[in-house]
Coordinates of C-alpha atoms and ligand atoms in Angstrom, one line a residue:
M1 CA 102.0 61.2 68.7
T2 CA 98.1 61.2 68.2
T3 CA 95.8 61.3 71.2
P4 CA 93.7 58.3 71.3
I5 CA 89.8 58.8 70.7
S6 CA 87.9 58.6 73.9
H7 CA 84.5 56.7 73.4
P8 CA 81.5 57.3 75.6
F9 CA 80.7 54.1 77.4
Y10 CA 77.9 52.4 79.3
F11 CA 79.0 49.8 81.4
D12 CA 76.7 46.8 82.7
C13 CA 78.2 44.7 85.5
D14 CA 77.7 42.2 88.4
T15 CA 80.7 43.5 90.5
G16 CA 82.5 40.7 91.2
I17 CA 86.4 40.4 91.2
D18 CA 86.8 40.4 87.5
D19 CA 84.2 43.2 87.2
A20 CA 86.3 45.3 89.4
L21 CA 89.5 44.5 87.1
A22 CA 87.3 45.5 84.1
L23 CA 86.1 48.7 85.7
A24 CA 89.6 49.6 86.8
Y25 CA 90.8 48.9 83.3
L26 CA 88.1 51.1 81.7
L27 CA 88.8 53.9 84.2
A28 CA 92.5 53.8 83.5
S29 CA 92.1 53.7 79.7
L30 CA 92.4 56.8 77.7
Q31 CA 90.0 55.3 74.9
A32 CA 87.0 55.0 77.4
D33 CA 84.8 57.8 79.0
V34 CA 82.5 55.8 81.2
R35 CA 79.3 57.9 81.3
G36 CA 77.1 55.5 83.5
I37 CA 77.1 52.1 84.9
G38 CA 74.2 49.8 85.7
T39 CA 74.3 46.7 87.9
V40 CA 72.6 43.3 87.5
S41 CA 72.3 40.3 89.7
G42 CA 75.1 37.6 88.7
N43 CA 78.0 37.2 91.1
V44 CA 76.3 38.9 93.8
S45 CA 72.9 40.7 93.7
A46 CA 72.4 43.9 91.8
A47 CA 72.3 45.9 95.1
V48 CA 75.7 44.4 96.4
G49 CA 77.2 44.9 93.1
A50 CA 75.9 48.6 92.9
R51 CA 77.7 49.1 96.4
N52 CA 80.8 47.6 95.3
T53 CA 80.9 49.7 92.1
L54 CA 80.4 52.9 94.2
D55 CA 83.1 52.0 96.6
L56 CA 85.4 51.2 93.8
L57 CA 84.6 54.4 91.9
Q58 CA 85.5 56.3 95.0
L59 CA 88.8 54.6 95.6
A60 CA 89.6 55.4 92.0
G61 CA 88.8 59.1 92.2
H62 CA 85.6 58.6 89.9
A63 CA 83.0 59.1 92.3
H64 CA 81.1 61.5 89.8
I65 CA 80.2 58.6 87.6
P66 CA 76.5 57.7 88.1
V67 CA 75.6 54.0 89.1
A68 CA 72.0 52.8 88.5
L69 CA 70.5 49.7 90.1
G70 CA 69.3 47.1 87.5
A71 CA 67.4 44.0 87.5
H72 CA 67.5 41.7 90.8
D73 CA 65.8 38.8 89.0
P74 CA 66.3 37.2 85.5
Q75 CA 63.4 37.3 83.0
T76 CA 62.4 33.9 84.1
G77 CA 62.9 32.6 87.8
T78 CA 64.8 34.3 90.5
F79 CA 68.2 35.1 91.4
R80 CA 69.8 32.4 93.0
G81 CA 72.3 33.9 95.3
G82 CA 75.4 34.4 93.1
A83 CA 78.8 32.9 93.4
P84 CA 80.4 33.4 96.8
H85 CA 82.7 30.5 96.4
V86 CA 84.3 32.3 93.4
H87 CA 84.1 36.0 94.4
G88 CA 83.5 35.8 98.2
A89 CA 80.4 36.8 100.2
N90 CA 80.8 40.5 99.3
G91 CA 81.7 39.9 95.7
I92 CA 85.2 41.4 96.0
G93 CA 87.2 38.6 97.6
E94 CA 86.3 39.8 101.2
V95 CA 88.4 43.0 100.8
S96 CA 86.7 45.9 102.6
L97 CA 86.6 49.3 100.9
E98 CA 85.7 52.6 102.4
A99 CA 82.1 53.1 101.9
A100 CA 81.2 55.5 99.1
G101 CA 79.6 58.8 100.0
A102 CA 77.7 58.8 96.7
G103 CA 74.3 57.3 96.3
L104 CA 72.4 55.5 93.4
A105 CA 71.1 57.1 90.4
Q106 CA 67.3 58.1 90.3
E107 CA 66.9 55.7 87.3
T108 CA 67.1 52.1 86.4
A109 CA 70.0 50.8 84.7
A110 CA 67.9 49.9 81.6
E111 CA 66.6 53.6 81.6
M112 CA 70.3 55.0 82.0
L113 CA 71.3 53.0 79.0
V114 CA 68.5 54.3 76.8
R115 CA 69.3 58.0 78.1
L116 CA 72.8 57.7 77.2
A117 CA 72.2 56.3 73.9
H118 CA 70.0 59.3 73.1
E119 CA 72.7 61.6 74.3
H120 CA 75.3 59.9 72.3
P121 CA 73.4 58.7 69.2
G122 CA 75.6 56.6 67.1
T123 CA 78.7 56.8 69.2
L124 CA 77.7 55.2 72.5
R125 CA 79.6 51.8 73.3
V126 CA 78.1 49.2 75.5
L127 CA 80.1 46.8 77.7
A128 CA 78.1 44.1 79.3
I129 CA 79.9 41.8 81.6
G130 CA 77.0 40.2 83.6
P131 CA 73.7 38.7 82.7
L132 CA 72.0 40.5 80.0
T133 CA 68.8 41.2 81.9
N134 CA 69.3 45.1 81.7
I135 CA 70.2 45.2 78.1
A136 CA 67.3 43.1 77.2
E137 CA 65.0 45.5 79.2
A138 CA 66.6 48.6 77.6
L139 CA 65.7 47.0 74.1
R140 CA 62.1 46.7 75.3
L141 CA 62.0 50.3 76.5
E142 CA 63.6 51.7 73.3
P143 CA 63.5 49.3 70.2
E144 CA 65.6 51.8 68.3
L145 CA 68.5 51.1 70.6
P146 CA 70.6 49.0 68.2
R147 CA 70.5 51.9 65.8
L148 CA 71.7 54.4 68.5
V149 CA 74.5 52.3 69.8
E150 CA 77.8 52.1 68.0
E151 CA 78.6 48.6 69.1
I152 CA 78.1 46.1 72.2
T153 CA 80.7 43.9 73.6
I154 CA 79.6 41.0 75.8
M155 CA 81.6 38.8 78.0
G156 CA 79.6 35.5 77.8
G157 CA 79.2 32.3 76.2
A158 CA 81.2 29.4 75.2
A159 CA 81.9 28.7 71.4
L160 CA 84.0 25.4 71.3
A161 CA 85.4 25.7 75.0
P162 CA 83.5 23.8 77.8
G163 CA 81.1 25.8 80.0
N164 CA 81.9 27.0 83.5
I165 CA 78.5 26.7 85.2
T166 CA 77.4 23.5 83.4
A167 CA 79.0 21.3 80.9
V168 CA 78.0 23.7 78.2
A169 CA 77.0 26.9 79.5
E170 CA 78.9 30.0 80.7
A171 CA 77.5 32.0 83.8
N172 CA 76.4 35.3 82.2
I173 CA 74.4 33.6 79.6
A174 CA 73.2 30.8 81.9
N175 CA 71.9 33.2 84.5
D176 CA 69.4 34.8 82.0
P177 CA 69.3 32.8 78.7
E178 CA 66.0 34.4 77.8
A179 CA 67.6 37.8 78.0
A180 CA 70.6 36.8 76.1
T181 CA 68.5 35.5 73.3
D182 CA 66.8 39.0 72.9
V183 CA 70.1 40.8 73.0
L184 CA 71.8 38.4 70.5
A185 CA 68.8 38.6 68.2
A186 CA 68.7 42.4 68.0
D187 CA 70.2 44.1 64.8
W188 CA 73.4 45.8 66.2
N189 CA 77.1 45.4 66.2
I190 CA 77.8 42.6 68.6
T191 CA 81.1 41.4 69.9
L192 CA 81.0 38.1 72.0
V193 CA 84.0 37.3 74.2
P194 CA 83.5 33.9 75.3
L195 CA 85.3 31.4 77.6
D196 CA 87.4 30.1 74.5
V197 CA 89.3 33.4 74.8
T198 CA 89.0 34.4 78.6
M199 CA 90.0 30.9 79.9
S200 CA 93.2 30.9 77.6
N201 CA 94.5 34.2 78.7
V202 CA 95.4 34.0 82.4
L203 CA 96.9 36.1 85.2
E204 CA 99.7 34.6 87.1
E205 CA 100.8 35.1 90.7
S206 CA 103.8 37.4 89.5
H207 CA 101.2 39.7 88.0
R208 CA 99.3 39.8 91.2
Q209 CA 102.5 40.6 93.0
E210 CA 103.1 43.4 90.6
L211 CA 99.6 45.0 91.6
L212 CA 100.2 44.4 95.4
A213 CA 103.4 46.3 95.1
A214 CA 101.8 49.3 93.3
G215 CA 101.8 52.6 95.2
H216 CA 98.2 53.2 94.7
P217 CA 95.1 51.9 96.4
V218 CA 93.4 50.6 93.4
P219 CA 95.9 48.2 92.0
Q220 CA 96.6 47.1 95.4
A221 CA 92.9 46.4 96.3
L222 CA 92.7 44.4 93.1
G223 CA 95.8 42.5 94.0
E224 CA 94.2 41.5 97.4
M225 CA 90.8 40.6 95.6
L226 CA 92.7 38.3 93.2
G227 CA 94.1 36.3 96.1
Y228 CA 90.5 35.0 96.7
Y229 CA 90.0 34.5 92.9
F230 CA 93.3 32.6 92.5
R231 CA 92.2 30.1 95.2
F232 CA 89.1 29.3 93.1
Y233 CA 90.8 28.9 89.9
E234 CA 93.7 26.9 91.5
G235 CA 91.0 24.0 91.5
I236 CA 90.6 24.4 87.7
F237 CA 94.2 25.3 86.5
G238 CA 96.1 23.4 89.1
R239 CA 98.1 26.5 90.0
A240 CA 97.7 30.0 91.6
C241 CA 96.4 31.9 88.6
S242 CA 93.0 33.1 87.2
A243 CA 91.1 33.5 84.0
M244 CA 90.4 37.1 82.8
H245 CA 86.9 37.1 81.7
D246 CA 85.7 40.7 82.0
P247 CA 88.8 42.8 81.8
L248 CA 89.6 41.2 78.5
A249 CA 86.1 42.1 77.2
A250 CA 86.9 45.6 78.4
A251 CA 90.2 45.8 76.3
L252 CA 88.5 44.4 73.3
A253 CA 85.7 47.1 73.7
V254 CA 88.4 49.8 73.9
G255 CA 90.6 48.4 71.2
G256 CA 93.4 48.0 73.8
V257 CA 93.7 44.4 72.4
K258 CA 93.0 43.1 69.1
A259 CA 91.2 39.9 68.2
A260 CA 93.2 37.4 66.0
V261 CA 90.4 35.0 65.1
A262 CA 87.0 36.3 65.3
P263 CA 84.5 35.1 62.9
V264 CA 81.0 36.7 62.4
V265 CA 78.6 33.9 62.9
Q266 CA 75.0 33.0 63.9
V267 CA 74.8 32.4 67.6
D268 CA 71.7 31.0 69.2
V269 CA 71.0 30.5 73.0
D270 CA 69.6 27.3 74.2
T271 CA 66.5 28.2 76.4
T272 CA 65.2 24.8 76.9
D273 CA 65.1 23.3 80.3
G274 CA 67.4 20.4 79.3
P275 CA 71.0 19.9 80.0
G276 CA 71.8 22.4 77.1
R277 CA 70.1 25.3 78.8
G278 CA 72.2 28.5 78.6
Q279 CA 74.4 27.0 75.8
T280 CA 75.6 29.6 73.0
V281 CA 75.3 27.5 69.9
C282 CA 77.9 29.3 67.7
D283 CA 77.8 28.3 63.9
L284 CA 81.6 27.6 63.3
R285 CA 81.2 25.2 60.4
G286 CA 83.3 27.7 58.3
L287 CA 86.1 26.7 60.5
Y288 CA 87.9 24.7 57.6
M289 CA 87.5 27.5 55.2
D290 CA 88.7 30.4 57.2
Y291 CA 85.3 31.3 58.0
P292 CA 83.6 32.6 54.9
E293 CA 80.8 35.3 55.3
Q294 CA 77.5 33.8 56.7
P295 CA 74.5 35.8 55.3
G296 CA 72.4 37.2 58.1
A297 CA 75.0 36.6 60.7
R298 CA 75.8 39.6 62.9
C299 CA 77.7 38.3 66.1
R300 CA 81.5 38.5 66.1
V301 CA 82.8 35.7 68.2
V302 CA 86.4 36.3 69.6
L303 CA 88.1 33.0 69.5
S304 CA 91.7 34.2 70.0
L305 CA 93.9 37.3 70.6
E306 CA 96.8 39.0 68.9
G307 CA 99.6 39.0 71.5
D308 CA 99.6 38.4 75.2
F309 CA 97.0 40.1 77.3
A310 CA 98.2 39.9 81.0
P311 CA 101.2 42.3 80.5
H312 CA 99.0 44.9 78.8
L313 CA 96.4 44.5 81.5
V314 CA 98.7 44.8 84.4
A315 CA 100.4 47.8 82.7
T316 CA 97.1 49.5 82.4
L317 CA 96.1 48.9 86.0
L318 CA 99.6 50.1 87.2
S319 CA 99.0 53.4 85.4
F320 CA 96.9 54.4 88.5
S321 CA 100.1 54.5 90.4
E322 CA 101.3 57.4 88.1
S323 CA 97.9 59.3 88.4
T324 CA 97.3 61.7 91.1
T325 CA 93.4 61.4 91.0
A326 CA 92.9 59.4 94.1
A327 CA 94.9 61.0 96.8
V328 CA 93.9 58.3 99.3
A329 CA 96.2 56.6 101.7
V330 CA 96.6 52.9 101.1
G331 CA 96.3 51.8 104.8
A332 CA 93.1 54.1 105.2
A333 CA 91.3 53.1 102.1
V334 CA 91.8 49.3 102.1
A335 CA 91.2 47.5 105.2
Ligands
RIB1 O1 81.7 33.4 83.3 C1 82.4 34.4 83.6 C2 81.6 35.5 83.8 O2 80.5 35.4 85.0 C3 82.1 36.9 84.3 O3 81.6 37.9 83.8 C4 82.1 36.8 85.9 O4 82.2 38.1 86.4 C5 80.7 36.4 85.9 O5 79.8 37.3 85.9
CA2 CA1 80.8 39.8 85.4

């Protein structure tokens, strides 16, 4: 049996219930070595997201991973208060975690990304699952960033699917379309994981029950958070279940799942003030000829997966139960 290659990762998030799932997935994955985490305002403010991230890291026995505060406001305008109706007022479904002892890093999220890129030239992977404000800022700080980073995976956008914040726009892109434009225009290996694939791979109540029954506080806390998330998605899918935006992006970034259809196409972001603001305009005109090469295009847009994602996600999260890294009593850590 060969040992999987572990890739250094910078993780940028707006923690958030599905961000929490993605973080836990990365920590459990043998293919990811998370070297730093930055937060950005999105589901919650960057500060609340950082607090949630620190608390989750402690619960998972990874309190040594540094967390840097990122942008509070998007490039244009101001943070508009997040999505408490989706993620709860505290961002993690009103689940209370024991407060972490660790504090924030002495650098911004963008500075952390630039530092890690120089420390791991050509091998650092970036996973961005919130608005792209920090990543755009890092590109301004270090224009050589695309050359230093092996690849960037982004949860965001909607190619052929409807939007989730307006008729056409997905939340991460809509919360900072100007930053998304800068990031998608940079010359690096980009994988975009849009709503097309994250809304068509769902987690069911039976999966949530498996997490709740786990003998470890991390899957158990995630199962509790998902109770809140499922209530929001019941209004969309008509049953207790949820989309899997961020953990799916994490799994694609580490190679835990593979894309089936993922053409490399031109993607532009609408930054007008009209009804299209925040839309990712993906050039999918090659659909009828199996997506022939598009000269100049650099963004791989994942439209479908090989296999079923939910069982893989649950199995990976349940692997916490086999680890001895977090010797925290369930009752004491998850209030
Ligand atoms: O549109 C879904 C995305 O927006 C996810 O990353 C979710 O966490 C929110 O940030
Ligand atoms: Ca997110």
